[in-house]
XYZ file of C-alpha atoms in Angstrom:
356
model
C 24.519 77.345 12.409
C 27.406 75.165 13.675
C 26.341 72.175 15.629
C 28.970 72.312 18.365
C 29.341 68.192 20.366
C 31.059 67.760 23.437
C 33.590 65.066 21.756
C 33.603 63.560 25.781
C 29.962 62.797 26.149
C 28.822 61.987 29.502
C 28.283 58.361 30.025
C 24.612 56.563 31.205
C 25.233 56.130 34.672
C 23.639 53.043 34.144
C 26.277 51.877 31.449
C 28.753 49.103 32.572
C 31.826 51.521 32.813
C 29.725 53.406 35.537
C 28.110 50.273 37.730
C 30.071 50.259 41.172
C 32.391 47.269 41.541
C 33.769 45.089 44.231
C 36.753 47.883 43.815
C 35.111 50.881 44.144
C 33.201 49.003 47.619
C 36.925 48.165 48.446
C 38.115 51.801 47.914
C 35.397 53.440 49.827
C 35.907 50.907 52.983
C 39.616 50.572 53.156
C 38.996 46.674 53.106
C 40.809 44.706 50.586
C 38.931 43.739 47.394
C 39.134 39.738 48.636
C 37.724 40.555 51.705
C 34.764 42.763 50.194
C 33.929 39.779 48.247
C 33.726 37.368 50.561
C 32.015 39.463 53.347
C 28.888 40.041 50.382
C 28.822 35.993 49.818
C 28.329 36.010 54.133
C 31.484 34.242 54.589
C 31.877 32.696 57.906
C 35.443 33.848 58.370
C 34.265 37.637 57.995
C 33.704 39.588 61.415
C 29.985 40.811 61.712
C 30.585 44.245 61.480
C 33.002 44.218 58.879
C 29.932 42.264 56.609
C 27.356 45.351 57.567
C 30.126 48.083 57.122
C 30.496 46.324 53.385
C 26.273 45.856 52.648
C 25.780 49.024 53.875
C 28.551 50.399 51.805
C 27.499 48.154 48.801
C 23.663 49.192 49.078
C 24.550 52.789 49.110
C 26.593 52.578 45.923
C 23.961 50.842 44.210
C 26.589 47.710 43.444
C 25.060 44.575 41.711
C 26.855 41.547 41.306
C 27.120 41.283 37.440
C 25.449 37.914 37.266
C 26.286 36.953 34.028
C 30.105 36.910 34.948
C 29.038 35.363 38.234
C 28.058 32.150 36.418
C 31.029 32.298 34.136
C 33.788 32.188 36.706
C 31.800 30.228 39.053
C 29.170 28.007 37.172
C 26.482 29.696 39.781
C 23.473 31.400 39.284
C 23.281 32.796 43.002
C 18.997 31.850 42.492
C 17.270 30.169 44.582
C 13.845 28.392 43.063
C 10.662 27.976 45.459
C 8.605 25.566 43.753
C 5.110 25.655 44.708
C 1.731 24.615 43.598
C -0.956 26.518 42.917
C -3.732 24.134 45.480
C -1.523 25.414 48.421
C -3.435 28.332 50.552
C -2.246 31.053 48.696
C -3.911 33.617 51.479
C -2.041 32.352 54.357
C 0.718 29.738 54.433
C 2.320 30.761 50.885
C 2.727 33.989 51.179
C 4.014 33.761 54.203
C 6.730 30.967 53.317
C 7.940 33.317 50.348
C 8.217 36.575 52.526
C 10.200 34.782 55.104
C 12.177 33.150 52.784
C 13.321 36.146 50.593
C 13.827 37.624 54.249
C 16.531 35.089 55.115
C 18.066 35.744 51.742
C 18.862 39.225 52.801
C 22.361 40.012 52.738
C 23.438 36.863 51.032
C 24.243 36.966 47.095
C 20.769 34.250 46.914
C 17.758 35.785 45.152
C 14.545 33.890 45.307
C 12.579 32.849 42.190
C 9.331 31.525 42.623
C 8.269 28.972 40.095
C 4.634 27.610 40.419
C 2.751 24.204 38.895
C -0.820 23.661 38.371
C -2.920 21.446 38.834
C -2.835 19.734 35.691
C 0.623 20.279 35.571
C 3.472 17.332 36.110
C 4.932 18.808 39.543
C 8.265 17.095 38.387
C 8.068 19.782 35.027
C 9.467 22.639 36.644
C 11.701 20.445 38.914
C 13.430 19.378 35.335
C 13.479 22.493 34.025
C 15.791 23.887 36.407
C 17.836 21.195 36.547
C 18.340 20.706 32.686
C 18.987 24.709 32.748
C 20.664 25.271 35.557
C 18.631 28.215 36.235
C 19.151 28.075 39.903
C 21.787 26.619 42.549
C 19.255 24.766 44.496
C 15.428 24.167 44.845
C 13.247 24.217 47.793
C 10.021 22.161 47.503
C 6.761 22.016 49.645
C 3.645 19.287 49.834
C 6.205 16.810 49.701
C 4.645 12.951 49.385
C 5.955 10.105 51.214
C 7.624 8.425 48.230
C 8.924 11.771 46.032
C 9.914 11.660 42.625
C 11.095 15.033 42.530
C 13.530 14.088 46.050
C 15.028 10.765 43.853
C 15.353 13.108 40.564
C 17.266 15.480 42.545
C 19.257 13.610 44.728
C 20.237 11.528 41.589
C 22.012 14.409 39.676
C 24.035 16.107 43.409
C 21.396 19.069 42.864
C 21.108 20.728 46.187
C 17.547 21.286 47.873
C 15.286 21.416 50.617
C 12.014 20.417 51.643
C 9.178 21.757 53.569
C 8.044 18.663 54.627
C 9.105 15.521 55.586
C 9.250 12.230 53.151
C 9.314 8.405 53.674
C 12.026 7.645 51.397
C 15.016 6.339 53.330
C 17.114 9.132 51.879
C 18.909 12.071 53.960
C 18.084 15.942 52.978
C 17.406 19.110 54.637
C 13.569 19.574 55.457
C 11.868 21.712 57.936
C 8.113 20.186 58.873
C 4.910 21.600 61.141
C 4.141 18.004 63.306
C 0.944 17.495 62.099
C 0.332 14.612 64.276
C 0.544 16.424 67.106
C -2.040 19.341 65.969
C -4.384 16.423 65.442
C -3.825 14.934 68.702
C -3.821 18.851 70.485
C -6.909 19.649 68.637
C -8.741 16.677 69.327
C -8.172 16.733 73.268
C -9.421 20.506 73.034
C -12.891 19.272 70.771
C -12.920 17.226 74.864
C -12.254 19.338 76.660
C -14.917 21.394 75.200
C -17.408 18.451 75.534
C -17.392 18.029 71.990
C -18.906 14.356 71.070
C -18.910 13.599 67.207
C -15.990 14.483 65.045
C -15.206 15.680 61.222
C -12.045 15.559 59.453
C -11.352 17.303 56.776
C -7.438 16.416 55.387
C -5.222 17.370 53.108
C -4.774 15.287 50.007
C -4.032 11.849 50.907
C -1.029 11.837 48.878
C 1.097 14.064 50.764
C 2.649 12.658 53.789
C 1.399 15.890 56.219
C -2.099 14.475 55.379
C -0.824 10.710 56.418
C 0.275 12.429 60.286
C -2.557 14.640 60.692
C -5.315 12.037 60.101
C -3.160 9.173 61.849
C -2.935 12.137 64.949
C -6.851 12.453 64.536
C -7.700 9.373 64.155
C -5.486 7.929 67.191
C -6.512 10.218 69.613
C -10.499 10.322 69.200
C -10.187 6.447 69.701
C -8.182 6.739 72.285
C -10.993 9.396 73.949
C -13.857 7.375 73.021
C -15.440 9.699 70.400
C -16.977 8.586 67.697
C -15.537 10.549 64.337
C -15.525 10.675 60.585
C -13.094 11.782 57.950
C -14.624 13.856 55.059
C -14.384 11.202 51.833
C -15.749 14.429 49.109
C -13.184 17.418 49.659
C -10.165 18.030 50.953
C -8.834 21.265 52.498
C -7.788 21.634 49.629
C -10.341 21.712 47.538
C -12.208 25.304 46.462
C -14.195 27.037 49.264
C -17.454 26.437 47.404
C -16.723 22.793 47.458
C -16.147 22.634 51.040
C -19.230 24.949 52.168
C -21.303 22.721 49.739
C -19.652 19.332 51.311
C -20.190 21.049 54.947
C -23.741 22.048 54.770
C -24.920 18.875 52.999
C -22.996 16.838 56.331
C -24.984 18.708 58.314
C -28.371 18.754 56.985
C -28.235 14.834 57.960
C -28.470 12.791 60.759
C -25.711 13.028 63.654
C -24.357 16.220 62.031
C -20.496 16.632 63.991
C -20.170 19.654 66.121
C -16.334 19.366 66.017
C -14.383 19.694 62.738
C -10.501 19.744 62.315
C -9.800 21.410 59.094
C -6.054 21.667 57.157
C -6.185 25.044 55.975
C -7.065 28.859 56.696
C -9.475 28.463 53.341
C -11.004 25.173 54.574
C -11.824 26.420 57.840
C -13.562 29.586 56.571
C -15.566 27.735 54.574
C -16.431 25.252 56.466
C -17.630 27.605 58.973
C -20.027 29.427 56.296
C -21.223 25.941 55.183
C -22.034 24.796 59.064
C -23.984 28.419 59.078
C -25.835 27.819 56.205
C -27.407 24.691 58.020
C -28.480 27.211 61.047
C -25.800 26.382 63.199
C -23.995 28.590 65.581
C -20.381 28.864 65.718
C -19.112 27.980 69.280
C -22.658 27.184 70.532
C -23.348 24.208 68.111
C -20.205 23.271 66.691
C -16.413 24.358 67.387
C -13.754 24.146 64.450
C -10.158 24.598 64.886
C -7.751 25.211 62.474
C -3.953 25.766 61.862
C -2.584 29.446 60.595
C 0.679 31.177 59.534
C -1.192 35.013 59.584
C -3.467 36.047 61.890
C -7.261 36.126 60.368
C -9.218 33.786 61.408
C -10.012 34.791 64.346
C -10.758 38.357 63.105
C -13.544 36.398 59.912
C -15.142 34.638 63.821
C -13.823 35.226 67.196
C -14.927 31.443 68.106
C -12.783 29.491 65.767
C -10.038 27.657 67.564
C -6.507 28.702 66.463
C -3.394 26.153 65.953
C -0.609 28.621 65.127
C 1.996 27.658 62.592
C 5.413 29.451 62.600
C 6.005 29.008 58.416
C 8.125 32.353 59.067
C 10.614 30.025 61.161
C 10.201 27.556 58.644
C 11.238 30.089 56.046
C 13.985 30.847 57.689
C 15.404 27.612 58.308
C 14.932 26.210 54.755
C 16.914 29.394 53.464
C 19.904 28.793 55.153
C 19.950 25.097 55.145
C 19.692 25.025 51.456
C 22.597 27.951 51.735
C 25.034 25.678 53.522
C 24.244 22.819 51.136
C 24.900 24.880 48.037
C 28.157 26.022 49.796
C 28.940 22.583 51.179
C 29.361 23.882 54.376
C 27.825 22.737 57.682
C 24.539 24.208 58.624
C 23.630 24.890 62.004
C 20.752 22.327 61.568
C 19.720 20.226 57.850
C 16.398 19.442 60.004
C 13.977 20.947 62.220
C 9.952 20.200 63.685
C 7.552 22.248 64.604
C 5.491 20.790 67.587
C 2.649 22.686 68.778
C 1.753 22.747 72.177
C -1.043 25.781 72.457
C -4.481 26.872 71.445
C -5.621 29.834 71.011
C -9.370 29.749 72.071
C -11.522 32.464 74.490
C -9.645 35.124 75.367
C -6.091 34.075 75.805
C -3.926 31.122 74.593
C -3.776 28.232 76.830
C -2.028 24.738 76.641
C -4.554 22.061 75.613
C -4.417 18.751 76.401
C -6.452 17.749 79.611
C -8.571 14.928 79.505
């Protein structure tokens, strides 16, 4: 029997002759291949609904920008790299920094990467690998220090990037930063206001500069209220959760145990709480803590903890398109932006703290 072949074969319709282009987008909208492209790369001369008309368009077709050709006409890689290490609180803060982010990215022809470092990792390794690749157009960094090397290295060789986080460096760059001078200060006139009389610390690394305002904020304001405090010299909130319940329990099985700490992170706080437990004491009756968050939680682990929020969705948000506008050499609508905190959350609603 005859094997009979259709000498016209259908082809993949995955297969590169079959992959919509910026034509076939142009085709179906009526709009004018040039004008296609440039409302996909969100180009500020392109009317708002002519830029949805084309994604929508574009998203129905299934087009992807053949990125490969990209960065041969171009020299782009239309990435974006989030550099992050692996200490940050992973439960809270960082995932909430990459989904908003990736959210802002929407739309654009930017795709996020996310490129971690340990802790026994040189953070400025994956810095220089992107750079000496060119695997991305621009980097955004987090627990920035006060003198960076990874700011100089990058400054040094025109790569563009953003910081969340401020540094003490002399040198201009986009950065969006939580003032974490004035949670210390808020949370310290609340441990007051709540007749609280002996304070804990416990900071970030001293190394980054967020660690620098928060205990200078701390620090600042309890001697400007009279109370006595401490700053915890074993862990930091970063350090594991057994650490801190270990460090927390063992503060309080001694004499003058605090009743107020100020903890640095969603992990920190819960474990300081269970540590503070372990030594008998009651949560809210005994001793308050209060802690920053990006993600509601804490407050659902113990409806007494004192809540600090922190918008790292806004912060997100703002890095994204800062970085955007410096990749594009284009002005951004801001290169820098604070956070300042004015609220608590404690009892049943929020309330401004701060009387004395």
């Amino acid at each position: 029997m005859a094997l009979i072949t259709d000498p016209h074969p259908p082809v993949a319709a995955d297969s590169e002759a079959e992959r919509p282009t910026l034509k076939t987008i142009a085709a179906a909208t009526g709009l004018a291949v040039a004008t296609v492209s440039r409302a996909l790369k969100d180009a500020p001369d392109i009317g708002e609904e002519t830029k949805r008309r084309v994604r929508e368009t574009a998203n129905l077709l299934g087009y992807r920008p053949n990125r490969a050709g990209v960065r041969l006409r171009t020299g782009k890689t239309n990435v974006i790299a989030l550099v992050l290490s692996t200490e940050t609180d992973v439960m809270n803060h960082t995932s909430r920094l990459i989904y908003s982010i990736a959210n802002a990215l929407r739309g654009t022809p930017y795709h996020l990467v996310v490129m971690p470092f340990f802790p026994d990792q040189d953070p400025m390794e994956p810095v220089r690998y992107i750079v000496e690749t060119g695997s991305a157009d621009g980097v955004i960094l987090n627990q920035t220090k006060p003198d960076d090397p990874r700011v100089r290295y990058m400054r040094d060789r025109n790569v563009p990037f953003a910081t969340h986080g401020r540094t003490d460096m002399g040198i201009d760059h986009p950065y969006f930063d939580f003032d974490n001078e004035a949670f210390a200060r808020l949370a310290v006139r609340t441990f007051a206001e709540r007749g609280r009389k002996r304070l804990l610390l416990i900071a970030p690394p001293r190394s980054h500069l967020y660690a620098r305002h928060m205990t200078w904020g701390f620090s600042d304001e309890a001697a400007l209220l009279g109370l006595p405090f401490e700053l915890a010299d074993k862990v930091t909130s970063d350090s594991g959760g057994e650490a801190v319940d270990e460090a927390v329990a063992a503060r309080f099985s001694q004499p003058n145990p605090p009743d107020a700490i100020l903890v640095g992170s969603t992990t920190a706080a819960m474990s300081s709480i269970a540590g503070a437990e372990r030594a008998g004491r009651v949560l809210g009756r005994d001793f308050d803590v209060v802690a920053k968050e990006a993600i509601p939680l804490l407050r659902r682990f113990r409806r007494d903890t004192i809540i600090i929020r922190e918008d790292v969705g806004r912060a997100g948000e703002f890095l994204a398109r800062a970085l955007v506008a410096e990749i594009e050499k284009r002005p951004p609508q801001a290169r820098q932006g604070l956070e300042q905190p004015t609220s608590v959350e404690w009892g049943d609603e929020p309330r401004t703290g701060g009387t004395t």
